[in-house]
């Protein structure tokens, strides 16, 4: 069967005028729906002096108030529910790594829409009904597993609903059932690549052709490393529980950003400090409005992800706006001794210097001064028990970090496999400072 490039060609390649028409019609309906059905947001609109009739299209969206994670926590569990509970068929929830869990509600229509978005991502990565899609994202409350599982069903692929963990079983099924597309976090993909090599497999021994990786930040260097270890093309996917889950945006074969499914999600870039909407091409905080969600219909939700939007024409034929990979977050950026530090910068240095992406950053405060330690694993080939060798390498790595960050962490090179592996989201940062009351 010839590869289809699109899951829903008509909408994925629609003209800008058609996309805008869809968005304008949907936003008018959605604002009225939210105002009528979500008292929490109606109060926010009333406080800001905005009525549904003030919103005549997406150009008026800036009149609406923002929603933040704090609002979601305050409204927990039912305060932002957009329909009677009897109309909802599922909840999903965030991992709760930054505070109280967010619980999102889905009607069947919401799930169908979400799975269609994931199907678009799978087809963009070359997926067809002849593929075997191995889903190693967590199932249950985490959105990764259910989203890609549903998307794979929509495409008609044979789906291996593996969930995360039990790497020996993952590899057995991958090899025995000839999996062709792997879906998991990038850190777990790297771990699977490592484990295959340890078992004596070469990249060409598996049948994988593509991977769809998301749920945590990863760099271009890490992409190349995973592609090499698994013998695949690695595609990025983006989403968040608050808007549905993975599939809000996804990469095509051009890999110059992720196409946002603009018929369902309207994106803005704002200045994270002032909330002012920035012109296209500006770097700032990503804000999403769900244009047709029923169960959990968020308007102008601040994601805290920092990125850039671009409408530059794409060779894949898709016309939906692209977002860059998040370049860090406006809230998980660490300020260490007055310097802004993102974990992705540290990862980029490690991979450039030939180290594994298995690392941990530990920040603390001793005698009112920040301490900044980075633990990095040797690869088995690099490992040395000669103290002088290790110290020389640590010194070189400190210099490379200093030139990237403007600040030099204390580097600890440790034995292979000594940093705990993650089968879900990798815990990259341990910040022991008491920075908040």
Tab-separated table of C-alpha atoms in Angstrom:
chain	number	residue	atom	x	y	z
A	1	UNK	CA	0.000	0.000	0.000
A	2	UNK	CA	1.323	3.441	-0.941
A	3	UNK	CA	2.038	5.659	2.053
A	4	UNK	CA	-0.606	8.274	2.752
A	5	UNK	CA	0.933	11.576	3.700
A	6	UNK	CA	-2.089	12.849	5.576
A	7	UNK	CA	-4.730	11.404	7.838
A	8	UNK	CA	-7.254	14.162	6.999
A	9	UNK	CA	-5.799	15.800	3.905
A	10	UNK	CA	-8.557	18.358	3.348
A	11	UNK	CA	-8.109	20.037	6.721
A	12	UNK	CA	-4.356	19.437	7.087
A	13	UNK	CA	-3.685	21.207	3.768
A	14	UNK	CA	-6.523	23.770	3.970
A	15	UNK	CA	-5.794	27.348	2.862
A	16	UNK	CA	-5.082	29.986	5.502
A	17	UNK	CA	-8.479	31.552	4.667
A	18	UNK	CA	-10.269	28.245	5.293
A	19	UNK	CA	-8.429	27.679	8.584
A	20	UNK	CA	-9.232	31.210	9.755
A	21	UNK	CA	-12.895	30.758	8.819
A	22	UNK	CA	-13.074	27.537	10.891
A	23	UNK	CA	-11.318	29.210	13.832
A	24	UNK	CA	-13.552	32.302	13.729
A	25	UNK	CA	-16.729	30.225	13.687
A	26	UNK	CA	-15.519	27.905	16.451
A	27	UNK	CA	-14.257	30.605	18.827
A	28	UNK	CA	-17.584	32.486	18.767
A	29	UNK	CA	-19.455	29.279	19.656
A	30	UNK	CA	-16.872	28.148	22.197
A	31	UNK	CA	-16.763	31.409	24.175
A	32	UNK	CA	-20.565	31.384	24.471
A	33	UNK	CA	-20.472	27.696	25.460
A	34	UNK	CA	-17.861	28.328	28.168
A	35	UNK	CA	-19.638	31.452	29.465
A	36	UNK	CA	-22.919	29.535	29.738
A	37	UNK	CA	-21.481	26.330	31.219
A	38	UNK	CA	-18.378	27.168	33.292
A	39	UNK	CA	-19.194	29.525	36.209
A	40	UNK	CA	-15.492	29.851	37.141
A	41	UNK	CA	-14.596	31.279	33.741
A	42	UNK	CA	-17.821	33.298	33.501
A	43	UNK	CA	-16.754	35.067	36.725
A	44	UNK	CA	-13.313	35.777	35.214
A	45	UNK	CA	-14.972	37.265	32.106
A	46	UNK	CA	-17.357	39.321	34.206
A	47	UNK	CA	-14.475	40.644	36.319
A	48	UNK	CA	-12.718	41.678	33.093
A	49	UNK	CA	-15.864	43.251	31.629
A	50	UNK	CA	-16.041	40.821	28.668
A	51	UNK	CA	-19.255	39.354	27.286
A	52	UNK	CA	-19.528	36.519	24.726
A	53	UNK	CA	-20.875	38.938	22.094
A	54	UNK	CA	-17.575	40.887	22.300
A	55	UNK	CA	-15.827	37.918	20.653
A	56	UNK	CA	-16.584	37.927	16.928
A	57	UNK	CA	-13.500	35.980	15.817
A	58	UNK	CA	-9.960	35.026	16.824
A	59	UNK	CA	-8.818	38.653	16.499
A	60	UNK	CA	-10.910	39.406	19.600
A	61	UNK	CA	-9.390	36.581	21.648
A	62	UNK	CA	-7.012	39.018	23.370
A	63	UNK	CA	-10.027	40.486	25.210
A	64	UNK	CA	-10.443	37.218	27.123
A	65	UNK	CA	-8.709	36.594	30.465
A	66	UNK	CA	-5.914	34.013	30.764
A	67	UNK	CA	-6.204	30.738	32.652
A	68	UNK	CA	-3.184	29.430	34.570
A	69	UNK	CA	-2.295	26.272	36.452
A	70	UNK	CA	-3.219	28.150	39.650
A	71	UNK	CA	-6.763	28.556	38.315
A	72	UNK	CA	-6.903	24.838	37.582
A	73	UNK	CA	-5.780	23.999	41.105
A	74	UNK	CA	-8.263	26.461	42.604
A	75	UNK	CA	-11.107	25.031	40.504
A	76	UNK	CA	-10.157	21.387	41.272
A	77	UNK	CA	-11.868	19.018	40.703
A	78	UNK	CA	-15.087	20.146	38.969
A	79	UNK	CA	-14.819	23.948	38.739
A	80	UNK	CA	-13.823	24.048	35.044
A	81	UNK	CA	-16.063	21.193	33.920
A	82	UNK	CA	-17.913	22.298	30.777
A	83	UNK	CA	-20.822	19.843	30.730
A	84	UNK	CA	-22.867	17.572	33.003
A	85	UNK	CA	-20.695	14.868	34.485
A	86	UNK	CA	-22.995	12.218	32.959
A	87	UNK	CA	-21.814	13.400	29.476
A	88	UNK	CA	-18.170	12.689	30.364
A	89	UNK	CA	-16.720	9.246	29.688
A	90	UNK	CA	-13.130	9.598	30.976
A	91	UNK	CA	-10.699	11.636	32.992
A	92	UNK	CA	-6.965	12.001	32.460
A	93	UNK	CA	-4.612	13.661	34.885
A	94	UNK	CA	-1.206	15.292	34.982
A	95	UNK	CA	1.683	13.614	36.733
A	96	UNK	CA	1.485	16.170	39.526
A	97	UNK	CA	5.231	16.867	39.438
A	98	UNK	CA	4.687	20.594	40.066
A	99	UNK	CA	1.862	20.509	42.617
A	100	UNK	CA	-1.715	19.286	42.921
A	101	UNK	CA	-2.861	17.138	40.019
A	102	UNK	CA	-4.889	18.629	37.191
A	103	UNK	CA	-7.911	16.502	36.326
A	104	UNK	CA	-9.238	16.900	32.767
A	105	UNK	CA	-12.643	15.606	31.672
A	106	UNK	CA	-13.483	14.180	28.239
A	107	UNK	CA	-16.737	13.561	26.417
A	108	UNK	CA	-16.698	10.901	23.677
A	109	UNK	CA	-16.477	13.717	21.099
A	110	UNK	CA	-13.387	15.078	22.898
A	111	UNK	CA	-11.722	11.656	22.796
A	112	UNK	CA	-12.512	11.198	19.083
A	113	UNK	CA	-11.003	14.618	18.319
A	114	UNK	CA	-7.888	13.888	20.408
A	115	UNK	CA	-7.351	10.483	18.798
A	116	UNK	CA	-7.724	12.033	15.317
A	117	UNK	CA	-4.971	14.529	16.204
A	118	UNK	CA	-2.723	11.621	17.286
A	119	UNK	CA	-3.606	9.766	14.068
A	120	UNK	CA	-2.428	12.798	12.076
A	121	UNK	CA	0.899	12.608	13.974
A	122	UNK	CA	1.324	8.881	13.256
A	123	UNK	CA	0.586	9.315	9.535
A	124	UNK	CA	2.987	12.285	9.395
A	125	UNK	CA	5.682	9.916	10.745
A	126	UNK	CA	4.950	7.508	7.878
A	127	UNK	CA	2.361	5.373	9.660
A	128	UNK	CA	-0.240	3.344	7.718
A	129	UNK	CA	-2.618	0.479	8.460
A	130	UNK	CA	0.266	-1.886	7.680
A	131	UNK	CA	2.401	-0.658	10.586
A	132	UNK	CA	2.927	-2.136	14.039
A	133	UNK	CA	2.871	0.693	16.584
A	134	UNK	CA	4.472	-0.038	19.958
A	135	UNK	CA	3.155	2.392	22.579
A	136	UNK	CA	5.458	2.544	25.613
A	137	UNK	CA	4.074	5.732	27.079
A	138	UNK	CA	2.385	5.171	30.438
A	139	UNK	CA	-1.275	4.176	30.340
A	140	UNK	CA	-3.833	5.014	32.993
A	141	UNK	CA	-4.120	8.649	34.082
A	142	UNK	CA	-1.120	9.784	32.000
A	143	UNK	CA	-2.282	10.962	28.544
A	144	UNK	CA	0.617	9.543	26.512
A	145	UNK	CA	-0.507	5.921	26.327
A	146	UNK	CA	-4.237	6.435	25.701
A	147	UNK	CA	-3.648	9.204	23.124
A	148	UNK	CA	-1.207	7.349	20.875
A	149	UNK	CA	-3.114	4.089	21.406
A	150	UNK	CA	-6.308	5.716	20.102
A	151	UNK	CA	-4.470	7.417	17.255
A	152	UNK	CA	-2.935	4.118	16.184
A	153	UNK	CA	-6.393	2.496	16.147
A	154	UNK	CA	-7.766	5.323	13.975
A	155	UNK	CA	-4.949	4.792	11.452
A	156	UNK	CA	-5.685	1.059	11.517
A	157	UNK	CA	-2.203	0.037	12.657
A	158	UNK	CA	-1.637	-3.045	14.791
A	159	UNK	CA	-1.205	-1.543	18.250
A	160	UNK	CA	1.043	-2.989	20.979
A	161	UNK	CA	-0.272	-1.329	24.182
A	162	UNK	CA	2.894	-1.996	26.186
A	163	UNK	CA	2.826	0.940	28.627
A	164	UNK	CA	6.170	1.920	30.181
A	165	UNK	CA	8.673	-0.293	31.951
A	166	UNK	CA	9.657	-3.958	31.768
A	167	UNK	CA	12.256	-3.263	29.097
A	168	UNK	CA	13.058	-6.952	28.497
A	169	UNK	CA	9.426	-7.546	27.541
A	170	UNK	CA	9.384	-4.376	25.411
A	171	UNK	CA	12.370	-5.693	23.441
A	172	UNK	CA	10.902	-9.188	23.115
A	173	UNK	CA	7.652	-7.866	21.634
A	174	UNK	CA	9.481	-5.328	19.479
A	175	UNK	CA	11.619	-8.031	17.898
A	176	UNK	CA	9.049	-10.867	17.763
A	177	UNK	CA	6.159	-8.754	16.437
A	178	UNK	CA	8.315	-6.585	14.143
A	179	UNK	CA	7.283	-3.220	15.593
A	180	UNK	CA	7.794	-0.444	13.032
A	181	UNK	CA	6.866	2.700	15.019
A	182	UNK	CA	7.902	3.310	18.630
A	183	UNK	CA	6.023	5.807	20.844
A	184	UNK	CA	7.535	6.780	24.221
A	185	UNK	CA	9.479	9.481	26.037
A	186	UNK	CA	12.844	10.335	24.438
A	187	UNK	CA	14.729	9.302	27.593
A	188	UNK	CA	13.064	5.877	27.460
A	189	UNK	CA	13.795	5.554	23.731
A	190	UNK	CA	17.473	6.227	24.528
A	191	UNK	CA	17.317	3.572	27.259
A	192	UNK	CA	15.737	1.018	24.883
A	193	UNK	CA	18.526	1.765	22.373
A	194	UNK	CA	21.135	1.203	25.105
A	195	UNK	CA	19.456	-2.037	26.226
A	196	UNK	CA	19.261	-3.407	22.658
A	197	UNK	CA	22.990	-2.771	22.197
A	198	UNK	CA	23.764	-4.522	25.501
A	199	UNK	CA	21.844	-7.570	24.275
A	200	UNK	CA	24.024	-7.609	21.185
A	201	UNK	CA	21.500	-6.195	18.706
A	202	UNK	CA	22.608	-3.804	15.981
A	203	UNK	CA	20.274	-0.977	14.825
A	204	UNK	CA	19.559	-2.844	11.568
A	205	UNK	CA	18.330	-5.917	13.496
A	206	UNK	CA	15.000	-4.308	14.394
A	207	UNK	CA	12.199	-3.387	11.984
A	208	UNK	CA	11.592	0.076	13.457
A	209	UNK	CA	11.429	2.918	10.928
A	210	UNK	CA	10.147	5.808	13.075
A	211	UNK	CA	9.698	6.959	16.659
A	212	UNK	CA	7.210	9.480	18.058
A	213	UNK	CA	8.714	10.945	21.193
A	214	UNK	CA	7.400	13.608	23.578
A	215	UNK	CA	6.341	14.425	27.175
A	216	UNK	CA	9.755	15.832	28.158
A	217	UNK	CA	12.298	18.244	26.686
A	218	UNK	CA	14.938	16.813	24.339
A	219	UNK	CA	17.572	18.320	22.121
A	220	UNK	CA	18.568	17.860	18.475
A	221	UNK	CA	21.721	16.120	19.691
A	222	UNK	CA	19.594	13.629	21.615
A	223	UNK	CA	17.423	13.119	18.516
A	224	UNK	CA	20.470	12.175	16.434
A	225	UNK	CA	21.733	9.867	19.183
A	226	UNK	CA	18.372	8.010	19.371
A	227	UNK	CA	18.107	7.834	15.574
A	228	UNK	CA	21.539	6.250	15.403
A	229	UNK	CA	21.002	3.755	18.228
A	230	UNK	CA	17.607	2.536	16.926
A	231	UNK	CA	18.132	3.055	13.182
A	232	UNK	CA	15.001	5.228	12.853
A	233	UNK	CA	13.749	8.728	12.092
A	234	UNK	CA	12.679	10.386	15.370
A	235	UNK	CA	9.636	12.691	15.374
A	236	UNK	CA	8.607	15.115	18.078
A	237	UNK	CA	5.044	15.344	19.402
A	238	UNK	CA	3.638	17.931	21.803
A	239	UNK	CA	0.616	18.201	23.994
A	240	UNK	CA	-0.564	18.742	27.509
A	241	UNK	CA	-3.297	17.176	29.591
A	242	UNK	CA	-4.994	20.551	29.981
A	243	UNK	CA	-5.747	20.723	26.241
A	244	UNK	CA	-6.221	16.946	25.661
A	245	UNK	CA	-2.788	15.277	25.615
A	246	UNK	CA	-0.205	14.507	22.921
A	247	UNK	CA	-1.218	15.482	19.399
A	248	UNK	CA	-1.829	19.200	19.942
A	249	UNK	CA	1.102	19.515	17.531
A	250	UNK	CA	3.455	17.124	15.771
A	251	UNK	CA	6.423	16.988	13.406
A	252	UNK	CA	6.255	16.100	9.725
A	253	UNK	CA	9.184	14.731	7.716
A	254	UNK	CA	10.690	18.219	7.357
A	255	UNK	CA	11.372	18.296	11.122
A	256	UNK	CA	11.577	22.086	11.339
A	257	UNK	CA	8.944	22.476	14.027
A	258	UNK	CA	5.620	20.918	14.977
A	259	UNK	CA	2.393	21.637	13.098
A	260	UNK	CA	-0.329	22.757	15.519
A	261	UNK	CA	-3.767	21.261	14.785
A	262	UNK	CA	-5.235	24.699	14.241
A	263	UNK	CA	-8.763	23.504	13.557
A	264	UNK	CA	-8.897	22.462	17.237
A	265	UNK	CA	-6.337	24.664	19.033
A	266	UNK	CA	-5.656	28.382	18.641
A	267	UNK	CA	-2.110	29.384	19.601
A	268	UNK	CA	-0.702	32.730	20.754
A	269	UNK	CA	2.761	33.788	21.916
A	270	UNK	CA	2.849	36.255	24.801
A	271	UNK	CA	5.427	38.087	26.844
A	272	UNK	CA	5.502	35.929	30.014
A	273	UNK	CA	5.971	38.988	32.227
A	274	UNK	CA	3.371	41.390	30.789
A	275	UNK	CA	0.913	39.045	29.074
A	276	UNK	CA	1.152	41.139	25.907
A	277	UNK	CA	0.599	39.206	22.659
A	278	UNK	CA	3.787	39.218	20.581
A	279	UNK	CA	4.027	39.332	16.775
A	280	UNK	CA	4.656	36.136	14.821
A	281	UNK	CA	8.295	35.047	14.943
A	282	UNK	CA	8.788	36.341	18.500
A	283	UNK	CA	10.047	34.098	21.264
A	284	UNK	CA	7.675	33.942	24.205
A	285	UNK	CA	5.200	31.882	26.211
A	286	UNK	CA	2.776	29.652	24.343
A	287	UNK	CA	-0.939	30.121	25.088
A	288	UNK	CA	-3.619	27.711	23.844
A	289	UNK	CA	-7.364	28.015	23.412
A	290	UNK	CA	-9.315	24.803	22.827
A	291	UNK	CA	-11.748	25.634	20.032
A	292	UNK	CA	-14.159	22.732	20.426
A	293	UNK	CA	-13.553	20.838	23.668
A	294	UNK	CA	-16.724	20.011	25.627
A	295	UNK	CA	-15.612	18.379	28.881
A	296	UNK	CA	-12.707	20.645	29.844
A	297	UNK	CA	-12.859	23.672	27.525
A	298	UNK	CA	-9.947	25.948	28.434
A	299	UNK	CA	-9.677	29.430	26.923
A	300	UNK	CA	-6.283	31.186	26.761
A	301	UNK	CA	-4.418	28.657	28.874
A	302	UNK	CA	-0.851	29.679	29.688
A	303	UNK	CA	1.351	26.631	29.054
A	304	UNK	CA	4.578	28.149	30.498
A	305	UNK	CA	6.414	26.661	27.492
A	306	UNK	CA	8.710	29.096	25.697
A	307	UNK	CA	8.736	28.806	21.892
A	308	UNK	CA	8.325	30.572	18.529
A	309	UNK	CA	5.505	30.225	15.961
A	310	UNK	CA	6.141	30.241	12.220
A	311	UNK	CA	3.872	30.235	9.151
A	312	UNK	CA	6.721	29.652	6.721
A	313	UNK	CA	5.426	27.273	3.993
A	314	UNK	CA	6.294	23.632	4.687
A	315	UNK	CA	7.485	21.174	2.058
A	316	UNK	CA	5.144	18.500	3.482
A	317	UNK	CA	2.130	20.449	2.190
A	318	UNK	CA	0.588	21.014	5.619
A	319	UNK	CA	-0.575	24.576	6.106
A	320	UNK	CA	-1.030	24.659	9.881
A	321	UNK	CA	1.259	26.969	11.860
A	322	UNK	CA	4.426	25.432	13.298
A	323	UNK	CA	5.797	25.802	16.805
A	324	UNK	CA	9.423	25.205	17.662
A	325	UNK	CA	10.387	22.640	20.249
A	326	UNK	CA	9.848	24.305	23.642
A	327	UNK	CA	13.070	26.166	24.452
A	328	UNK	CA	12.557	25.702	28.168
A	329	UNK	CA	9.768	26.844	30.420
A	330	UNK	CA	9.043	30.176	31.969
A	331	UNK	CA	8.546	28.361	35.277
A	332	UNK	CA	11.138	25.554	35.355
A	333	UNK	CA	13.982	27.778	34.354
A	334	UNK	CA	16.474	27.688	37.209
A	335	UNK	CA	18.128	30.875	38.349
A	336	UNK	CA	21.487	29.877	39.819
A	337	UNK	CA	23.678	32.630	41.215
A	338	UNK	CA	21.675	35.074	39.122
A	339	UNK	CA	22.122	33.130	35.872
A	340	UNK	CA	19.181	31.642	33.928
A	341	UNK	CA	19.809	27.931	33.352
A	342	UNK	CA	17.665	25.451	31.407
A	343	UNK	CA	18.298	21.686	31.667
A	344	UNK	CA	18.161	21.473	27.848
A	345	UNK	CA	21.311	23.646	27.653
A	346	UNK	CA	23.178	21.217	29.904
A	347	UNK	CA	21.985	18.255	27.858
A	348	UNK	CA	23.146	19.928	24.633
A	349	UNK	CA	26.668	20.362	26.059
A	350	UNK	CA	26.854	16.756	27.274
A	351	UNK	CA	25.848	15.295	23.928
A	352	UNK	CA	28.149	17.645	22.019
A	353	UNK	CA	31.037	16.544	24.238
A	354	UNK	CA	30.258	12.877	23.585
A	355	UNK	CA	28.554	11.950	26.869
A	356	UNK	CA	25.308	10.051	27.387
A	357	UNK	CA	22.038	11.931	28.007
A	358	UNK	CA	21.876	10.280	31.438
A	359	UNK	CA	22.509	13.057	33.900
A	360	UNK	CA	21.089	14.734	36.982
A	361	UNK	CA	21.333	18.339	38.114
A	362	UNK	CA	21.369	18.998	41.856
A	363	UNK	CA	21.001	22.567	43.072
A	364	UNK	CA	21.229	23.564	46.742
A	365	UNK	CA	21.961	26.636	48.848
A	366	UNK	CA	24.765	26.554	51.422
A	367	UNK	CA	25.634	29.653	53.496
A	368	UNK	CA	23.399	31.775	51.215
A	369	UNK	CA	25.312	30.657	48.120
A	370	UNK	CA	23.871	28.382	45.422
A	371	UNK	CA	25.662	25.098	44.821
A	372	UNK	CA	25.341	23.619	41.322
A	373	UNK	CA	26.302	19.984	40.762
A	374	UNK	CA	25.846	17.948	37.589
A	375	UNK	CA	26.167	14.156	37.754
A	376	UNK	CA	26.970	12.617	34.364
A	377	UNK	CA	27.375	8.980	33.408
A	378	UNK	CA	30.347	7.753	31.458
A	379	UNK	CA	29.437	5.538	28.543
A	380	UNK	CA	30.991	2.061	28.935
A	381	UNK	CA	33.689	2.964	26.328
A	382	UNK	CA	34.671	6.128	28.215
A	383	UNK	CA	34.777	4.581	31.655
A	384	UNK	CA	38.055	4.929	33.505
A	385	UNK	CA	38.985	4.190	37.098
A	386	UNK	CA	42.110	6.353	36.873
A	387	UNK	CA	41.488	9.376	39.062
A	388	UNK	CA	43.688	11.677	36.948
A	389	UNK	CA	41.717	10.777	33.781
A	390	UNK	CA	38.393	11.416	35.478
A	391	UNK	CA	39.521	14.751	36.939
A	392	UNK	CA	40.833	15.934	33.562
A	393	UNK	CA	37.520	15.070	31.876
A	394	UNK	CA	35.525	16.767	34.650
A	395	UNK	CA	37.614	19.909	34.203
A	396	UNK	CA	37.047	19.922	30.407
A	397	UNK	CA	33.307	19.432	30.844
A	398	UNK	CA	33.162	22.225	33.418
A	399	UNK	CA	34.790	24.553	30.840
A	400	UNK	CA	32.292	23.554	28.129
A	401	UNK	CA	29.381	24.153	30.535
A	402	UNK	CA	30.779	27.516	31.595
A	403	UNK	CA	31.026	28.723	28.003
A	404	UNK	CA	27.392	27.669	27.317
A	405	UNK	CA	25.809	28.823	30.591
A	406	UNK	CA	28.076	31.588	31.848
A	407	UNK	CA	28.417	29.596	35.068
A	408	UNK	CA	30.479	26.495	35.855
A	409	UNK	CA	28.803	23.611	37.697
A	410	UNK	CA	30.750	21.069	39.733
A	411	UNK	CA	30.907	18.036	37.449
A	412	UNK	CA	30.768	14.495	38.862
A	413	UNK	CA	31.503	11.797	36.285
A	414	UNK	CA	30.001	8.541	37.532
A	415	UNK	CA	30.002	4.903	36.444
A	416	UNK	CA	27.721	3.711	33.627
A	417	UNK	CA	24.165	2.810	34.780
A	418	UNK	CA	24.633	4.454	38.194
A	419	UNK	CA	21.985	7.168	37.649
A	420	UNK	CA	18.496	5.730	38.093
A	421	UNK	CA	16.811	5.152	34.731
A	422	UNK	CA	13.363	6.550	34.163
A	423	UNK	CA	10.628	4.607	32.443
A	424	UNK	CA	8.321	7.586	32.461
A	425	UNK	CA	9.437	11.207	32.626
A	426	UNK	CA	13.096	11.501	33.558
A	427	UNK	CA	13.796	13.390	36.801
A	428	UNK	CA	16.568	15.671	35.591
A	429	UNK	CA	16.589	18.361	38.276
A	430	UNK	CA	16.691	18.107	42.055
A	431	UNK	CA	16.418	21.618	43.505
A	432	UNK	CA	16.913	21.474	47.262
A	433	UNK	CA	16.818	25.231	47.755
A	434	UNK	CA	13.911	26.645	49.759
A	435	UNK	CA	13.045	29.332	47.210
A	436	UNK	CA	9.384	29.721	48.167
A	437	UNK	CA	7.582	30.006	51.474
